[in-house]
CSV table of C-alpha atoms in Angstrom, one decimal:
chain,number,residue,atom,x,y,z
A,1,MET,CA,12.0,-6.4,-67.1
A,2,LEU,CA,13.7,-4.5,-69.9
A,3,GLY,CA,15.4,-7.6,-71.2
A,4,LEU,CA,12.1,-9.6,-71.4
A,5,ARG,CA,10.4,-6.8,-73.4
A,6,ALA,CA,13.3,-6.7,-75.9
A,7,ALA,CA,13.2,-10.4,-76.3
A,8,ARG,CA,9.4,-10.4,-76.9
A,9,LYS,CA,9.9,-7.8,-79.7
A,10,PHE,CA,12.9,-9.6,-81.2
A,11,THR,CA,11.3,-13.1,-81.4
A,12,PRO,CA,8.5,-12.3,-83.9
A,13,ALA,CA,11.1,-10.6,-86.1
A,14,VAL,CA,13.2,-13.8,-86.2
A,15,ARG,CA,10.1,-15.7,-87.1
A,16,ARG,CA,9.4,-13.4,-90.0
A,17,VAL,CA,13.0,-13.7,-91.3
A,18,THR,CA,12.8,-17.5,-91.1
A,19,GLN,CA,9.4,-17.4,-93.0
A,20,LYS,CA,10.9,-15.2,-95.7
A,21,ARG,CA,13.9,-17.5,-96.1
A,22,LEU,CA,11.5,-20.5,-96.5
A,23,GLU,CA,9.4,-18.7,-99.0
A,24,SER,CA,12.6,-17.6,-100.8
A,25,SER,CA,13.8,-21.2,-101.1
A,26,LEU,CA,10.5,-22.2,-102.6
A,27,SER,CA,9.9,-19.3,-104.9
A,28,GLY,CA,13.4,-18.1,-106.0
A,29,PRO,CA,15.7,-15.1,-105.3
A,30,ALA,CA,14.9,-13.0,-102.2
A,31,ASP,CA,13.0,-9.9,-103.0
A,32,ASN,CA,13.7,-6.4,-101.8
A,33,ALA,CA,11.1,-6.7,-99.0
A,34,PHE,CA,13.0,-9.6,-97.5
A,35,ASN,CA,16.3,-7.6,-97.5
A,36,ARG,CA,14.6,-4.6,-95.9
A,37,GLU,CA,13.1,-6.9,-93.2
A,38,ARG,CA,16.5,-8.4,-92.4
A,39,GLN,CA,18.1,-5.0,-92.2
A,40,ALA,CA,15.4,-3.9,-89.7
A,41,VAL,CA,16.1,-6.9,-87.5
A,42,LYS,CA,19.8,-6.1,-87.4
A,43,GLU,CA,19.2,-2.5,-86.5
A,44,HIS,CA,16.7,-3.5,-83.7
A,45,ALA,CA,19.3,-5.9,-82.3
A,46,ALA,CA,22.0,-3.3,-82.3
A,47,ALA,CA,19.6,-0.8,-80.6
A,48,THR,CA,18.8,-3.3,-77.9
A,49,SER,CA,22.5,-4.0,-77.2
A,50,ASP,CA,23.1,-0.3,-77.0
A,51,LEU,CA,20.2,0.1,-74.6
A,52,TRP,CA,21.6,-2.5,-72.2
A,53,ARG,CA,25.0,-0.9,-72.3
A,54,LYS,CA,23.6,2.4,-71.3
A,55,LEU,CA,21.5,0.8,-68.6
A,56,SER,CA,24.6,-0.8,-67.2
A,57,ILE,CA,26.4,2.6,-67.1
A,58,TYR,CA,23.6,4.9,-65.9
A,59,VAL,CA,21.2,2.7,-63.9
A,60,VAL,CA,22.7,-0.6,-62.7
A,61,ILE,CA,26.1,0.6,-61.5
A,62,PRO,CA,24.7,3.7,-59.8
A,63,SER,CA,22.1,1.5,-58.1
A,64,ILE,CA,24.8,-0.8,-56.7
A,65,CYS,CA,26.7,2.2,-55.4
A,66,ILE,CA,23.5,3.6,-53.8
A,67,ALA,CA,22.8,0.2,-52.2
A,68,SER,CA,26.4,0.1,-50.9
A,69,VAL,CA,26.1,3.6,-49.5
A,70,ASN,CA,22.8,2.8,-47.8
A,71,ALA,CA,24.3,-0.4,-46.4
A,72,TRP,CA,27.2,1.5,-45.0
A,73,ARG,CA,24.9,4.1,-43.5
A,74,LEU,CA,22.8,1.3,-41.9
A,75,TRP,CA,25.9,-0.3,-40.6
A,76,GLU,CA,27.1,3.1,-39.1
A,77,GLU,CA,23.7,3.5,-37.4
A,78,HIS,CA,23.8,-0.1,-36.2
A,79,TRP,CA,27.4,0.4,-34.9
A,80,GLU,CA,26.4,3.7,-33.2
A,81,HIS,CA,23.5,1.9,-31.6
A,82,LYS,CA,25.7,-0.9,-30.5
A,83,SER,CA,28.8,1.2,-29.7
A,84,HIS,CA,30.1,1.1,-26.2
A,85,GLU,CA,32.5,3.4,-24.4
A,86,GLY,CA,35.6,1.3,-24.5
A,87,PRO,CA,36.1,-2.2,-25.8
A,88,ILE,CA,34.1,-5.1,-24.4
A,89,GLU,CA,34.2,-8.7,-25.3
A,90,GLU,CA,31.3,-10.6,-26.8
A,91,ARG,CA,29.7,-7.2,-27.7
A,92,THR,CA,27.9,-8.7,-30.7
A,93,GLU,CA,26.4,-11.4,-28.6
A,94,TYR,CA,25.1,-9.0,-26.0
A,95,PRO,CA,23.9,-5.9,-27.8
A,96,PHE,CA,22.4,-4.5,-24.6
A,97,MET,CA,26.0,-4.1,-23.3
A,98,ASN,CA,26.5,-1.4,-25.9
A,99,ILE,CA,24.0,1.0,-24.4
A,100,ARG,CA,26.6,1.7,-21.7
A,101,THR,CA,25.5,0.9,-18.2
A,102,LYS,CA,22.2,2.4,-17.5
A,103,ASN,CA,19.3,0.6,-15.8
A,104,PHE,CA,15.6,1.4,-15.6
A,105,PHE,CA,13.2,1.3,-12.7
A,106,TRP,CA,9.4,1.7,-13.3
A,107,GLY,CA,6.9,2.7,-10.7
A,108,ASP,CA,3.2,3.5,-11.0
A,109,GLY,CA,1.1,5.1,-8.4
A,110,ASP,CA,1.2,1.8,-6.8
A,111,LYS,CA,4.2,0.0,-8.3
A,112,THR,CA,7.6,0.5,-9.8
A,113,LEU,CA,10.1,-1.2,-12.1
A,114,PHE,CA,13.8,-0.9,-12.9
A,115,TRP,CA,15.4,-1.6,-16.2
A,116,ASN,CA,18.8,-1.1,-17.8
A,117,PRO,CA,19.7,-0.1,-21.3
A,118,LYS,CA,23.5,-0.3,-21.5
A,119,VAL,CA,25.1,-3.1,-19.7
A,120,ASN,CA,25.7,-1.8,-17.2
A,121,HIS,CA,26.0,1.3,-15.6
A,122,HIS,CA,22.3,2.1,-15.9
A,123,LYS,CA,18.9,0.6,-14.9
A,124,ALA,CA,15.3,1.6,-14.8
A,125,PRO,CA,12.3,1.3,-12.5
A,126,ASP,CA,8.6,1.0,-13.3
A,127,ALA,CA,5.3,0.7,-11.6
A,128,ILE,CA,2.6,-1.8,-12.1
A,129,ASP,CA,-0.8,-0.1,-11.6
A,130,GLY,CA,-0.7,3.1,-13.8
A,131,VAL,CA,2.4,2.0,-15.7
A,132,LEU,CA,2.0,-1.6,-16.9
A,133,VAL,CA,-1.7,-2.2,-16.1
A,134,ARG,CA,-4.7,-0.2,-14.9
A,135,SER,CA,-7.4,-2.0,-13.0
A,136,SER,CA,-6.0,-5.3,-14.3
A,137,ALA,CA,-6.1,-4.2,-18.0
A,138,PRO,CA,-2.7,-3.9,-19.8
A,139,LEU,CA,-1.7,-0.4,-20.7
A,140,PRO,CA,-0.6,0.5,-24.2
A,141,GLY,CA,3.0,-0.4,-24.9
A,142,ALA,CA,3.5,-2.3,-21.6
A,143,SER,CA,4.1,-5.7,-23.1
A,144,ARG,CA,6.3,-4.4,-25.9
A,145,ALA,CA,8.5,-2.5,-23.4
A,146,LEU,CA,9.1,-5.6,-21.3
A,147,GLN,CA,9.7,-7.8,-24.3
A,148,TYR,CA,12.3,-5.4,-25.6
A,149,LEU,CA,14.1,-5.2,-22.2
A,150,GLN,CA,14.2,-9.0,-22.1
A,151,LYS,CA,15.3,-9.4,-25.7
A,152,GLU,CA,18.2,-7.0,-25.2
A,153,ARG,CA,19.0,-8.5,-21.8
A,154,ILE,CA,18.6,-5.2,-20.1
A,155,PRO,CA,18.4,-5.7,-16.3
A,156,PHE,CA,15.2,-4.4,-14.7
A,157,ILE,CA,13.0,-5.0,-11.7
A,158,LEU,CA,9.4,-4.1,-10.8
A,159,LEU,CA,9.1,-2.1,-7.6
A,160,THR,CA,5.5,-1.7,-6.5
A,161,ASN,CA,3.7,-0.2,-3.6
A,162,GLY,CA,1.1,-2.8,-4.2
A,163,GLY,CA,0.8,-6.1,-2.3
A,164,GLY,CA,-1.8,-8.3,-0.7
A,165,LYS,CA,-0.6,-11.4,-2.5
A,166,SER,CA,2.5,-13.5,-2.8
A,167,GLU,CA,5.2,-12.5,-5.3
A,168,GLU,CA,4.6,-15.8,-7.1
A,169,GLU,CA,0.9,-15.0,-7.6
A,170,ARG,CA,1.6,-11.4,-8.7
A,171,VAL,CA,4.2,-12.5,-11.2
A,172,ALA,CA,1.9,-15.2,-12.6
A,173,ASP,CA,-0.9,-12.7,-12.9
A,174,LEU,CA,1.3,-10.1,-14.7
A,175,SER,CA,2.8,-12.7,-17.0
A,176,ALA,CA,-0.7,-13.8,-18.1
A,177,LYS,CA,-2.0,-10.2,-18.6
A,178,LEU,CA,1.1,-8.9,-20.5
A,179,ASP,CA,2.0,-12.2,-22.3
A,180,VAL,CA,5.6,-11.8,-20.9
A,181,GLU,CA,7.3,-14.4,-18.9
A,182,LEU,CA,8.6,-12.9,-15.6
A,183,ASP,CA,10.4,-14.3,-12.6
A,184,THR,CA,9.7,-13.6,-8.9
A,185,SER,CA,13.2,-12.2,-8.5
A,186,LEU,CA,12.2,-9.3,-10.6
A,187,ILE,CA,9.4,-8.0,-8.4
A,188,VAL,CA,9.6,-6.1,-5.1
A,189,GLN,CA,6.2,-5.5,-3.5
A,190,SER,CA,5.5,-3.1,-0.7
A,191,HIS,CA,5.7,-5.8,1.9
A,192,THR,CA,8.6,-7.8,0.4
A,193,PRO,CA,11.2,-6.2,2.8
A,194,PHE,CA,9.2,-7.5,5.8
A,195,ALA,CA,10.6,-10.9,5.0
A,196,GLU,CA,14.0,-9.7,6.1
A,197,MET,CA,12.8,-9.1,9.7
A,198,LYS,CA,13.9,-12.5,10.8
A,199,HIS,CA,14.1,-11.5,14.5
A,200,LEU,CA,10.3,-11.5,14.5
A,201,HIS,CA,9.8,-14.9,12.7
A,202,ASP,CA,9.3,-16.8,15.9
A,203,LYS,CA,7.1,-14.0,17.5
A,204,THR,CA,3.4,-13.4,17.3
A,205,VAL,CA,2.5,-10.7,14.8
A,206,LEU,CA,-0.7,-8.9,13.7
A,207,VAL,CA,-1.1,-8.6,10.0
A,208,VAL,CA,-3.6,-6.2,8.6
A,209,GLY,CA,-5.1,-5.6,5.1
A,210,GLY,CA,-5.8,-7.5,1.9
A,211,ASP,CA,-8.5,-9.8,0.8
A,212,TYR,CA,-9.5,-12.8,2.9
A,213,ASP,CA,-6.4,-14.4,4.6
A,214,LYS,CA,-4.0,-13.7,1.7
A,215,CYS,CA,-1.7,-11.4,3.6
A,216,GLN,CA,-1.6,-13.9,6.5
A,217,LEU,CA,-0.5,-16.6,4.0
A,218,VAL,CA,2.2,-14.2,2.6
A,219,ALA,CA,3.6,-13.5,6.0
A,220,GLN,CA,3.7,-17.2,6.8
A,221,LYS,CA,5.5,-17.7,3.5
A,222,TYR,CA,8.1,-15.1,4.6
A,223,GLY,CA,8.8,-17.2,7.6
A,224,PHE,CA,6.5,-15.7,10.3
A,225,LYS,CA,5.3,-18.7,12.3
A,226,ASN,CA,2.5,-17.1,14.4
A,227,VAL,CA,0.3,-14.7,12.4
A,228,VAL,CA,-2.9,-13.2,13.6
A,229,THR,CA,-5.4,-11.1,11.6
A,230,PRO,CA,-8.3,-8.8,12.7
A,231,GLY,CA,-10.5,-11.4,11.0
A,232,ASP,CA,-9.3,-14.1,13.4
A,233,LEU,CA,-10.0,-11.8,16.3
A,234,VAL,CA,-13.5,-10.8,15.3
A,235,ALA,CA,-14.4,-14.4,14.5
A,236,ALA,CA,-13.4,-15.4,18.0
A,237,TYR,CA,-14.6,-12.3,19.8
A,238,PRO,CA,-17.4,-10.6,17.8
A,239,ASP,CA,-17.8,-7.8,20.3
A,240,ILE,CA,-14.2,-6.6,19.7
A,241,TRP,CA,-15.9,-4.5,16.9
A,242,PRO,CA,-19.7,-4.9,17.0
A,243,PHE,CA,-20.2,-3.1,13.7
A,244,SER,CA,-18.5,-6.0,11.9
A,245,LYS,CA,-20.9,-8.6,13.1
A,246,VAL,CA,-22.8,-8.3,9.8
A,247,PHE,CA,-19.6,-9.5,8.1
A,248,LEU,CA,-19.1,-12.6,10.4
A,249,ASP,CA,-20.0,-15.0,7.7
A,250,TYR,CA,-17.3,-13.5,5.5
A,251,TYR,CA,-14.7,-13.7,8.2
A,252,LYS,CA,-15.6,-17.2,9.3
A,253,LYS,CA,-14.8,-18.5,5.8
A,254,PHE,CA,-11.0,-18.0,6.4
A,255,ALA,CA,-10.5,-17.1,10.1
A,256,LYS,CA,-8.1,-19.3,12.0
A,257,PRO,CA,-8.1,-20.2,15.7
A,258,LEU,CA,-6.1,-17.9,17.8
A,259,PRO,CA,-2.9,-19.3,19.2
A,260,LYS,CA,-3.9,-18.1,22.7
A,261,PRO,CA,-7.0,-16.3,24.2
A,262,ILE,CA,-6.9,-12.6,24.9
A,263,THR,CA,-6.6,-11.4,28.5
A,264,SER,CA,-9.8,-11.6,30.4
A,265,PRO,CA,-11.0,-8.4,32.1
A,266,SER,CA,-11.9,-10.6,35.1
A,267,ASN,CA,-8.3,-11.7,35.4
A,268,PRO,CA,-6.0,-9.0,34.1
A,269,GLU,CA,-3.1,-10.4,36.1
A,270,SER,CA,-3.1,-13.3,33.7
A,271,ALA,CA,-1.3,-11.1,31.2
A,272,GLY,CA,2.3,-12.0,31.3
A,273,ASP,CA,1.9,-15.6,32.5
A,274,GLY,CA,2.6,-16.8,29.0
A,275,ASN,CA,-0.9,-18.1,28.3
A,276,ARG,CA,-2.4,-15.0,26.8
A,277,LEU,CA,-2.3,-13.5,23.4
A,278,LYS,CA,0.6,-11.1,23.0
A,279,ILE,CA,1.3,-9.1,19.8
A,280,ASP,CA,5.0,-8.5,19.2
A,281,ALA,CA,4.6,-6.4,16.1
A,282,VAL,CA,1.9,-4.9,13.9
A,283,PHE,CA,2.2,-5.0,10.1
A,284,VAL,CA,-0.1,-3.3,7.6
A,285,TYR,CA,0.6,-5.4,4.5
A,286,ASN,CA,-2.0,-4.0,2.2
A,287,ASP,CA,-4.9,-1.6,2.0
A,288,PRO,CA,-7.3,-2.4,4.8
A,289,ARG,CA,-10.8,-3.6,3.7
A,290,ASP,CA,-12.6,-3.1,7.0
A,291,TRP,CA,-11.3,0.2,8.3
A,292,GLY,CA,-13.3,0.2,11.4
A,293,LEU,CA,-12.3,-3.2,12.6
A,294,ASP,CA,-8.7,-2.8,11.6
A,295,ALA,CA,-8.3,0.6,13.3
A,296,ALA,CA,-10.0,-0.7,16.5
A,297,VAL,CA,-7.6,-3.7,16.8
A,298,ILE,CA,-4.5,-1.6,16.0
A,299,LEU,CA,-5.6,1.0,18.6
A,300,ASP,CA,-6.1,-1.7,21.2
A,301,THR,CA,-2.6,-3.0,20.6
A,302,MET,CA,-1.0,0.5,20.8
A,303,LEU,CA,-2.8,1.2,24.1
A,304,SER,CA,-2.2,-2.2,25.6
A,305,LYS,CA,0.3,-3.3,28.3
A,306,GLN,CA,3.3,-4.8,26.5
A,307,GLY,CA,1.1,-5.9,23.5
A,308,TYR,CA,-1.3,-8.1,25.5
A,309,LEU,CA,-4.7,-7.7,23.8
A,310,GLY,CA,-7.5,-7.0,26.2
A,311,THR,CA,-5.4,-4.8,28.5
A,312,LEU,CA,-4.8,-1.1,28.8
A,313,SER,CA,-1.4,0.3,30.0
A,314,SER,CA,-1.5,2.2,33.2
A,315,LYS,CA,1.1,4.6,31.8
A,316,ASN,CA,-1.3,6.0,29.1
A,317,GLY,CA,-1.9,9.7,29.8
A,318,ASP,CA,0.9,10.0,32.5
A,319,VAL,CA,2.2,13.5,31.9
A,320,THR,CA,5.3,12.7,33.9
A,321,LEU,CA,6.4,10.3,31.2
A,322,PRO,CA,7.7,11.0,27.7
A,323,ASN,CA,4.9,11.4,25.2
A,324,ASN,CA,2.4,11.5,28.1
A,325,GLY,CA,3.1,7.9,28.7
A,326,TYR,CA,1.8,6.6,25.4
A,327,GLN,CA,3.8,3.8,23.8
A,328,GLN,CA,6.0,3.8,26.9
A,329,ASP,CA,5.0,0.3,28.2
A,330,GLY,CA,6.5,-2.2,25.8
A,331,GLN,CA,3.8,-1.8,23.1
A,332,PRO,CA,4.7,-3.5,19.7
A,333,PRO,CA,6.2,-1.5,16.8
A,334,LEU,CA,3.8,-0.5,14.0
A,335,TYR,CA,4.9,-0.9,10.4
A,336,TYR,CA,3.1,0.3,7.2
A,337,SER,CA,4.2,-1.0,3.9
A,338,ASN,CA,2.8,1.8,1.7
A,339,PRO,CA,2.2,5.5,2.2
A,340,ASP,CA,0.3,6.1,-1.0
A,341,LEU,CA,-2.7,8.3,-0.4
A,342,TRP,CA,-4.1,7.7,-3.8
A,343,TRP,CA,-4.0,4.9,-6.4
A,344,ALA,CA,-5.4,4.7,-9.9
A,345,THR,CA,-8.4,2.4,-10.7
A,346,SER,CA,-10.9,2.1,-13.5
A,347,TYR,CA,-12.9,4.9,-11.8
A,348,HIS,CA,-12.1,8.3,-13.3
A,349,ILE,CA,-11.0,9.7,-9.9
A,350,SER,CA,-8.2,8.1,-8.0
A,351,ARG,CA,-9.2,6.2,-4.9
A,352,LEU,CA,-7.8,6.2,-1.3
A,353,GLY,CA,-5.0,3.7,-0.7
A,354,GLN,CA,-3.1,2.5,2.4
A,355,GLY,CA,-1.9,6.0,3.0
A,356,GLY,CA,-5.5,7.1,3.3
A,357,PHE,CA,-6.0,4.5,6.1
A,358,LYS,CA,-2.8,5.7,7.8
A,359,GLY,CA,-4.0,9.3,7.7
A,360,ALA,CA,-7.3,8.3,9.2
A,361,PHE,CA,-5.6,6.3,12.0
A,362,ASP,CA,-3.2,9.1,12.7
A,363,GLY,CA,-6.2,11.4,13.2
A,364,LEU,CA,-7.9,8.8,15.4
A,365,TRP,CA,-4.7,8.4,17.5
A,366,SER,CA,-4.4,12.1,18.0
A,367,ALA,CA,-8.0,12.4,19.1
A,368,VAL,CA,-7.7,9.6,21.6
A,369,THR,CA,-4.4,10.6,23.1
A,370,GLY,CA,-4.8,14.3,23.0
A,371,GLY,CA,-2.1,14.8,20.3
A,372,ALA,CA,0.5,12.3,21.5
A,373,ARG,CA,3.2,11.3,19.0
A,374,LEU,CA,2.6,8.0,17.3
A,375,GLU,CA,5.8,6.0,16.8
A,376,GLN,CA,5.5,4.1,13.5
A,377,THR,CA,7.7,3.0,10.6
A,378,VAL,CA,6.5,3.6,7.0
A,379,ILE,CA,8.3,1.8,4.1
A,380,GLY,CA,7.4,1.6,0.5
A,381,LYS,CA,7.9,4.3,-2.1
A,382,PRO,CA,9.2,7.0,-1.7
A,383,SER,CA,11.1,5.9,1.5
A,384,GLN,CA,14.9,5.7,1.4
A,385,GLU,CA,14.7,2.2,2.9
A,386,THR,CA,12.6,0.8,0.1
A,387,TYR,CA,14.7,2.3,-2.6
A,388,GLU,CA,17.8,0.9,-1.0
A,389,PHE,CA,16.2,-2.5,-0.9
A,390,ALA,CA,15.1,-2.2,-4.5
A,391,GLU,CA,18.6,-1.1,-5.7
A,392,THR,CA,20.2,-4.0,-3.8
A,393,ARG,CA,17.8,-6.4,-5.6
A,394,LEU,CA,18.5,-4.7,-9.0
A,395,ARG,CA,22.3,-5.0,-8.5
A,396,ARG,CA,21.9,-8.7,-7.6
A,397,HIS,CA,19.8,-9.3,-10.7
A,398,ARG,CA,22.3,-7.4,-12.9
A,399,LYS,CA,25.2,-9.5,-11.5
A,400,ALA,CA,23.4,-12.7,-12.1
A,401,LEU,CA,22.8,-11.7,-15.8
A,402,PHE,CA,26.4,-10.8,-16.5
A,403,HIS,CA,28.5,-12.9,-14.1
A,404,HIS,CA,29.7,-15.2,-16.9
A,405,ILE,CA,31.4,-12.3,-18.7
A,406,GLY,CA,33.0,-11.0,-15.6
A,407,LEU,CA,31.2,-7.6,-15.6
A,408,ASN,CA,32.6,-5.4,-12.8
A,409,ASP,CA,31.5,-2.0,-14.1
A,410,PRO,CA,29.5,-0.1,-11.4
A,411,LEU,CA,25.8,0.7,-11.7
A,412,ARG,CA,25.9,4.4,-12.7
A,413,GLN,CA,22.4,5.4,-13.8
A,414,VAL,CA,18.9,4.3,-12.9
A,415,TYR,CA,15.8,5.4,-14.7
A,416,MET,CA,12.6,5.5,-12.6
A,417,ILE,CA,9.4,5.3,-14.5
A,418,GLY,CA,6.1,5.9,-12.6
A,419,ASP,CA,2.7,7.5,-12.6
A,420,ASN,CA,2.6,8.9,-9.1
A,421,PRO,CA,4.5,12.2,-8.5
A,422,GLU,CA,4.4,11.7,-4.7
A,423,SER,CA,5.8,8.2,-4.5
A,424,ASP,CA,7.6,7.3,-7.7
A,425,ILE,CA,9.0,10.7,-8.7
A,426,ARG,CA,9.7,12.0,-5.2
A,427,GLY,CA,11.4,8.8,-4.3
A,428,ALA,CA,13.7,8.9,-7.3
A,429,ASN,CA,14.5,12.6,-6.9
A,430,ASN,CA,15.3,12.3,-3.2
A,431,TYR,CA,17.0,8.9,-3.2
A,432,GLN,CA,20.6,9.0,-2.0
A,433,SER,CA,22.2,5.8,-3.4
A,434,PRO,CA,24.8,4.3,-1.1
A,435,HIS,CA,26.5,3.0,-4.2
A,436,GLY,CA,26.7,6.4,-6.0
A,437,SER,CA,24.2,5.7,-8.8
A,438,LYS,CA,22.3,8.6,-10.4
A,439,TRP,CA,18.6,8.4,-10.7
A,440,THR,CA,16.4,10.0,-13.4
A,441,SER,CA,12.7,10.2,-13.0
A,442,ILE,CA,10.1,9.8,-15.8
A,443,LEU,CA,6.4,10.5,-15.1
A,444,LEU,CA,3.7,8.9,-17.1
A,445,ARG,CA,0.2,10.2,-18.0
A,446,THR,CA,-1.4,6.7,-17.6
A,447,GLY,CA,-2.1,6.7,-13.9
A,448,VAL,CA,-2.4,9.0,-10.9
A,449,TYR,CA,-0.9,12.1,-12.5
A,450,GLN,CA,-3.5,14.1,-14.4
A,451,ASP,CA,-2.2,15.7,-17.6
A,452,GLY,CA,-2.3,19.5,-17.6
A,453,THR,CA,-1.8,19.8,-13.9
A,454,GLU,CA,1.4,20.8,-12.1
A,455,PRO,CA,3.1,17.6,-10.6
A,456,SER,CA,3.6,17.9,-6.8
A,457,CYS,CA,7.1,16.7,-7.4
A,458,LYS,CA,8.7,17.6,-10.7
A,459,PRO,CA,10.1,14.8,-12.9
A,460,ASP,CA,13.0,15.0,-15.3
A,461,VAL,CA,10.6,14.3,-18.2
A,462,ILE,CA,6.9,13.4,-18.8
A,463,LYS,CA,5.8,10.8,-21.3
A,464,ASP,CA,2.5,9.3,-22.6
A,465,ASN,CA,3.2,5.7,-21.8
A,466,VAL,CA,5.8,3.2,-20.6
A,467,LEU,CA,7.0,2.4,-24.1
A,468,GLN,CA,7.7,6.0,-24.9
A,469,ALA,CA,9.5,6.3,-21.5
A,470,VAL,CA,11.7,3.3,-22.4
A,471,GLN,CA,12.5,4.7,-25.8
A,472,TRP,CA,13.4,8.1,-24.3
A,473,ALA,CA,15.5,6.5,-21.5
A,474,ILE,CA,17.5,4.4,-24.0
A,475,GLU,CA,18.3,7.5,-26.2
A,476,ASP,CA,19.3,9.4,-23.1
A,477,ALA,CA,21.5,6.6,-21.9
A,478,ARG,CA,23.3,6.6,-25.3
A,479,LYS,CA,24.2,10.2,-24.9
A,480,ARG,CA,25.8,9.8,-21.5
């Protein structure tokens, strides 16, 4: 800019000198005015040269030095960000490897996710409802957080207490809402571990919860060949729960024929002949929609003889037997996939979840049996079993990401991000990793937890949203 201004001032002066010379050649010797003009032009040119020399010394060179210093500082910051404890090959190709070996796991009141900021020895978990979305609407920072993890190739999984649909359907739904491409291997729903119970795949199981026949279809996808729902039963035997007769049109839209009829009261001896419906296991896959029907059918099964629907065990109430005879006659095992009492919705007060139904059924069982113990298995967060399953999935995903570089470093740190103190935070705080990894819990203000209240289970840190949680976890990982 300075050179252009000088040139603009200098050009008119040259014109005037040329004009004077032309006039001089036409009119005779140059006059004193012309000499003075030429001298002024020389002085101006000398001043301009001196100005550029000073600019070079005091402005241009210092600017280059400052730029060099700034570049060096930026490189130092970049190198510090990318630095890794100990040398590692292909570090520049995989910047995530230089955040050490931390992974993240996110969980919301209903779901959870793992991710890892340093190759490595760390990961993180995160939840879905209350962490990534709330009532199907994306939460602030959710998409950016996932995109960052994918860009930096930081291993993570989504562990959720939600369910009621296939993993493929949930991933497709999340990908569309968050505009982030996800794979089914990244998600663990509350009922995903049920797929591993292969000893029951050829048996007849009762599946409870969810919309329509979605959970039935999920169970079949897991490999269970004979799946019965309360909807199938009430469609075939409306009197099994008379209060659901008003919903028969709904149930008949998706109800399937029973594989066998239930035992007739006129012929109770038929139970055991192989031609009557026998339930070998009861699974609550998702939050029940028709609590009355579902509770009645489960109760019938728990009071039956060896799981044959339509029967009552003669051992029930026998005080000479353990547990007063209840569940002492070959009744099927009862499994819940999710203990969450509350979950976050668009309503301003959290709503009852599967844990609410479980509490109601526990009370019903106690009232019916006079306080007998109910044998049942509950998985899902915060259970040790579910966290072990999730960590196994996370380690498998991490290995798949880095197998080509021969990564053998152990998983050292997992960050759990969730909105539910009772499931996400309690699970992370109490989890005893069989692999020796350390878990850090991060509670969000975007779900079940109400800001300003004392969490029922204290987290390591509280953040406003998942993006802030990711940022904090990465900084914490760098310090370790």
